[in-house]
Amino acid sequence: MASVAELKAAIDVALQQIGDGQTAVQAAGEKLSEAQQTLAGALEGSGHETVEAAQASLTQASQELDECLAATLVAVEQAQLYVSTL
């Protein structure tokens, strides 16, 4: 069985990894936003359904990244709450 100190250290490592993941997700969100703007500019005025589908897919991906970040925030809060009980 791990000691309290070892458990806290392992949780700290996990929290750092979550932070790294959050940074990557935020960067991906920024790139998706840039892609949406580029695509919108390049295809402005096009009413083709594939253009609309591409934009909708990018919007969905952006929303899912936001949901991912929200889930990681909850995970961090829960881990921190657990650590505070140790």
JSON list of C-alpha atoms in Angstrom, two decimals:
[
{"chain": "A", "resi": 1, "resn": "MET", "atom": "CA", "xyz": [0.00, 0.00, 0.00]},
{"chain": "A", "resi": 2, "resn": "ALA", "atom": "CA", "xyz": [1.30, 3.44, -0.95]},
{"chain": "A", "resi": 3, "resn": "SER", "atom": "CA", "xyz": [1.95, 6.06, 1.69]},
{"chain": "A", "resi": 4, "resn": "VAL", "atom": "CA", "xyz": [-0.05, 9.29, 1.75]},
{"chain": "A", "resi": 5, "resn": "ALA", "atom": "CA", "xyz": [3.00, 11.17, 0.47]},
{"chain": "A", "resi": 6, "resn": "GLU", "atom": "CA", "xyz": [3.40, 8.74, -2.44]},
{"chain": "A", "resi": 7, "resn": "LEU", "atom": "CA", "xyz": [-0.29, 9.00, -3.24]},
{"chain": "A", "resi": 8, "resn": "LYS", "atom": "CA", "xyz": [-0.17, 12.81, -3.22]},
{"chain": "A", "resi": 9, "resn": "ALA", "atom": "CA", "xyz": [2.92, 12.76, -5.44]},
{"chain": "A", "resi": 10, "resn": "ALA", "atom": "CA", "xyz": [1.22, 10.45, -7.93]},
{"chain": "A", "resi": 11, "resn": "ILE", "atom": "CA", "xyz": [-1.85, 12.67, -8.00]},
{"chain": "A", "resi": 12, "resn": "ASP", "atom": "CA", "xyz": [0.38, 15.72, -8.56]},
{"chain": "A", "resi": 13, "resn": "VAL", "atom": "CA", "xyz": [1.93, 13.96, -11.56]},
{"chain": "A", "resi": 14, "resn": "ALA", "atom": "CA", "xyz": [-1.54, 13.13, -12.91]},
{"chain": "A", "resi": 15, "resn": "LEU", "atom": "CA", "xyz": [-2.66, 16.74, -12.44]},
{"chain": "A", "resi": 16, "resn": "GLN", "atom": "CA", "xyz": [0.39, 17.95, -14.36]},
{"chain": "A", "resi": 17, "resn": "GLN", "atom": "CA", "xyz": [-0.42, 15.51, -17.15]},
{"chain": "A", "resi": 18, "resn": "ILE", "atom": "CA", "xyz": [-4.01, 16.78, -17.21]},
{"chain": "A", "resi": 19, "resn": "GLY", "atom": "CA", "xyz": [-2.67, 20.33, -17.41]},
{"chain": "A", "resi": 20, "resn": "ASP", "atom": "CA", "xyz": [-0.49, 19.35, -20.34]},
{"chain": "A", "resi": 21, "resn": "GLY", "atom": "CA", "xyz": [-3.51, 17.78, -22.02]},
{"chain": "A", "resi": 22, "resn": "GLN", "atom": "CA", "xyz": [-5.58, 20.90, -21.41]},
{"chain": "A", "resi": 23, "resn": "THR", "atom": "CA", "xyz": [-2.89, 23.00, -23.03]},
{"chain": "A", "resi": 24, "resn": "ALA", "atom": "CA", "xyz": [-2.90, 20.71, -26.06]},
{"chain": "A", "resi": 25, "resn": "VAL", "atom": "CA", "xyz": [-6.70, 20.79, -26.31]},
{"chain": "A", "resi": 26, "resn": "GLN", "atom": "CA", "xyz": [-6.69, 24.59, -26.10]},
{"chain": "A", "resi": 27, "resn": "ALA", "atom": "CA", "xyz": [-4.08, 24.76, -28.85]},
{"chain": "A", "resi": 28, "resn": "ALA", "atom": "CA", "xyz": [-6.15, 22.40, -30.98]},
{"chain": "A", "resi": 29, "resn": "GLY", "atom": "CA", "xyz": [-9.19, 24.60, -30.41]},
{"chain": "A", "resi": 30, "resn": "GLU", "atom": "CA", "xyz": [-7.26, 27.65, -31.57]},
{"chain": "A", "resi": 31, "resn": "LYS", "atom": "CA", "xyz": [-6.12, 25.83, -34.70]},
{"chain": "A", "resi": 32, "resn": "LEU", "atom": "CA", "xyz": [-9.68, 24.72, -35.44]},
{"chain": "A", "resi": 33, "resn": "SER", "atom": "CA", "xyz": [-10.88, 28.30, -35.06]},
{"chain": "A", "resi": 34, "resn": "GLU", "atom": "CA", "xyz": [-8.18, 29.46, -37.48]},
{"chain": "A", "resi": 35, "resn": "ALA", "atom": "CA", "xyz": [-9.19, 26.72, -39.91]},
{"chain": "A", "resi": 36, "resn": "GLN", "atom": "CA", "xyz": [-12.84, 27.76, -39.70]},
{"chain": "A", "resi": 37, "resn": "GLN", "atom": "CA", "xyz": [-11.94, 31.36, -40.48]},
{"chain": "A", "resi": 38, "resn": "THR", "atom": "CA", "xyz": [-9.68, 30.36, -43.35]},
{"chain": "A", "resi": 39, "resn": "LEU", "atom": "CA", "xyz": [-12.29, 28.04, -44.80]},
{"chain": "A", "resi": 40, "resn": "ALA", "atom": "CA", "xyz": [-15.02, 30.65, -44.43]},
{"chain": "A", "resi": 41, "resn": "GLY", "atom": "CA", "xyz": [-12.89, 33.24, -46.19]},
{"chain": "A", "resi": 42, "resn": "ALA", "atom": "CA", "xyz": [-11.87, 30.92, -48.99]},
{"chain": "A", "resi": 43, "resn": "LEU", "atom": "CA", "xyz": [-15.36, 29.66, -49.62]},
{"chain": "A", "resi": 44, "resn": "GLU", "atom": "CA", "xyz": [-17.33, 32.83, -48.94]},
{"chain": "A", "resi": 45, "resn": "GLY", "atom": "CA", "xyz": [-20.53, 32.92, -50.93]},
{"chain": "A", "resi": 46, "resn": "SER", "atom": "CA", "xyz": [-20.50, 29.24, -51.72]},
{"chain": "A", "resi": 47, "resn": "GLY", "atom": "CA", "xyz": [-23.79, 27.66, -50.86]},
{"chain": "A", "resi": 48, "resn": "HIS", "atom": "CA", "xyz": [-22.63, 24.16, -51.65]},
{"chain": "A", "resi": 49, "resn": "GLU", "atom": "CA", "xyz": [-23.81, 21.64, -49.10]},
{"chain": "A", "resi": 50, "resn": "THR", "atom": "CA", "xyz": [-20.34, 20.16, -48.65]},
{"chain": "A", "resi": 51, "resn": "VAL", "atom": "CA", "xyz": [-19.02, 23.58, -47.58]},
{"chain": "A", "resi": 52, "resn": "GLU", "atom": "CA", "xyz": [-21.82, 23.87, -45.05]},
{"chain": "A", "resi": 53, "resn": "ALA", "atom": "CA", "xyz": [-21.12, 20.33, -43.84]},
{"chain": "A", "resi": 54, "resn": "ALA", "atom": "CA", "xyz": [-17.43, 21.11, -43.41]},
{"chain": "A", "resi": 55, "resn": "GLN", "atom": "CA", "xyz": [-18.24, 24.22, -41.38]},
{"chain": "A", "resi": 56, "resn": "ALA", "atom": "CA", "xyz": [-20.74, 22.28, -39.26]},
{"chain": "A", "resi": 57, "resn": "SER", "atom": "CA", "xyz": [-18.16, 19.57, -38.61]},
{"chain": "A", "resi": 58, "resn": "LEU", "atom": "CA", "xyz": [-15.60, 22.13, -37.50]},
{"chain": "A", "resi": 59, "resn": "THR", "atom": "CA", "xyz": [-18.17, 23.75, -35.22]},
{"chain": "A", "resi": 60, "resn": "GLN", "atom": "CA", "xyz": [-19.00, 20.36, -33.71]},
{"chain": "A", "resi": 61, "resn": "ALA", "atom": "CA", "xyz": [-15.32, 19.57, -33.19]},
{"chain": "A", "resi": 62, "resn": "SER", "atom": "CA", "xyz": [-14.83, 22.90, -31.45]},
{"chain": "A", "resi": 63, "resn": "GLN", "atom": "CA", "xyz": [-17.80, 22.23, -29.15]},
{"chain": "A", "resi": 64, "resn": "GLU", "atom": "CA", "xyz": [-16.47, 18.78, -28.32]},
{"chain": "A", "resi": 65, "resn": "LEU", "atom": "CA", "xyz": [-13.08, 20.24, -27.42]},
{"chain": "A", "resi": 66, "resn": "ASP", "atom": "CA", "xyz": [-14.86, 22.68, -25.10]},
{"chain": "A", "resi": 67, "resn": "GLU", "atom": "CA", "xyz": [-16.66, 19.73, -23.50]},
{"chain": "A", "resi": 68, "resn": "CYS", "atom": "CA", "xyz": [-13.34, 17.93, -23.13]},
{"chain": "A", "resi": 69, "resn": "LEU", "atom": "CA", "xyz": [-11.84, 20.91, -21.32]},
{"chain": "A", "resi": 70, "resn": "ALA", "atom": "CA", "xyz": [-14.86, 21.13, -19.04]},
{"chain": "A", "resi": 71, "resn": "ALA", "atom": "CA", "xyz": [-14.53, 17.44, -18.18]},
{"chain": "A", "resi": 72, "resn": "THR", "atom": "CA", "xyz": [-10.86, 17.83, -17.35]},
{"chain": "A", "resi": 73, "resn": "LEU", "atom": "CA", "xyz": [-11.65, 20.76, -15.07]},
{"chain": "A", "resi": 74, "resn": "VAL", "atom": "CA", "xyz": [-14.09, 18.58, -13.16]},
{"chain": "A", "resi": 75, "resn": "ALA", "atom": "CA", "xyz": [-11.47, 15.83, -12.94]},
{"chain": "A", "resi": 76, "resn": "VAL", "atom": "CA", "xyz": [-8.93, 18.27, -11.53]},
{"chain": "A", "resi": 77, "resn": "GLU", "atom": "CA", "xyz": [-11.42, 19.58, -8.99]},
{"chain": "A", "resi": 78, "resn": "GLN", "atom": "CA", "xyz": [-12.27, 16.07, -7.86]},
{"chain": "A", "resi": 79, "resn": "ALA", "atom": "CA", "xyz": [-8.62, 15.04, -7.59]},
{"chain": "A", "resi": 80, "resn": "GLN", "atom": "CA", "xyz": [-7.82, 18.17, -5.59]},
{"chain": "A", "resi": 81, "resn": "LEU", "atom": "CA", "xyz": [-10.79, 17.54, -3.33]},
{"chain": "A", "resi": 82, "resn": "TYR", "atom": "CA", "xyz": [-9.54, 14.02, -2.71]},
{"chain": "A", "resi": 83, "resn": "VAL", "atom": "CA", "xyz": [-6.04, 15.26, -1.95]},
{"chain": "A", "resi": 84, "resn": "SER", "atom": "CA", "xyz": [-7.49, 17.69, 0.59]},
{"chain": "A", "resi": 85, "resn": "THR", "atom": "CA", "xyz": [-9.04, 14.76, 2.47]},
{"chain": "A", "resi": 86, "resn": "LEU", "atom": "CA", "xyz": [-5.74, 12.90, 2.78]}
]
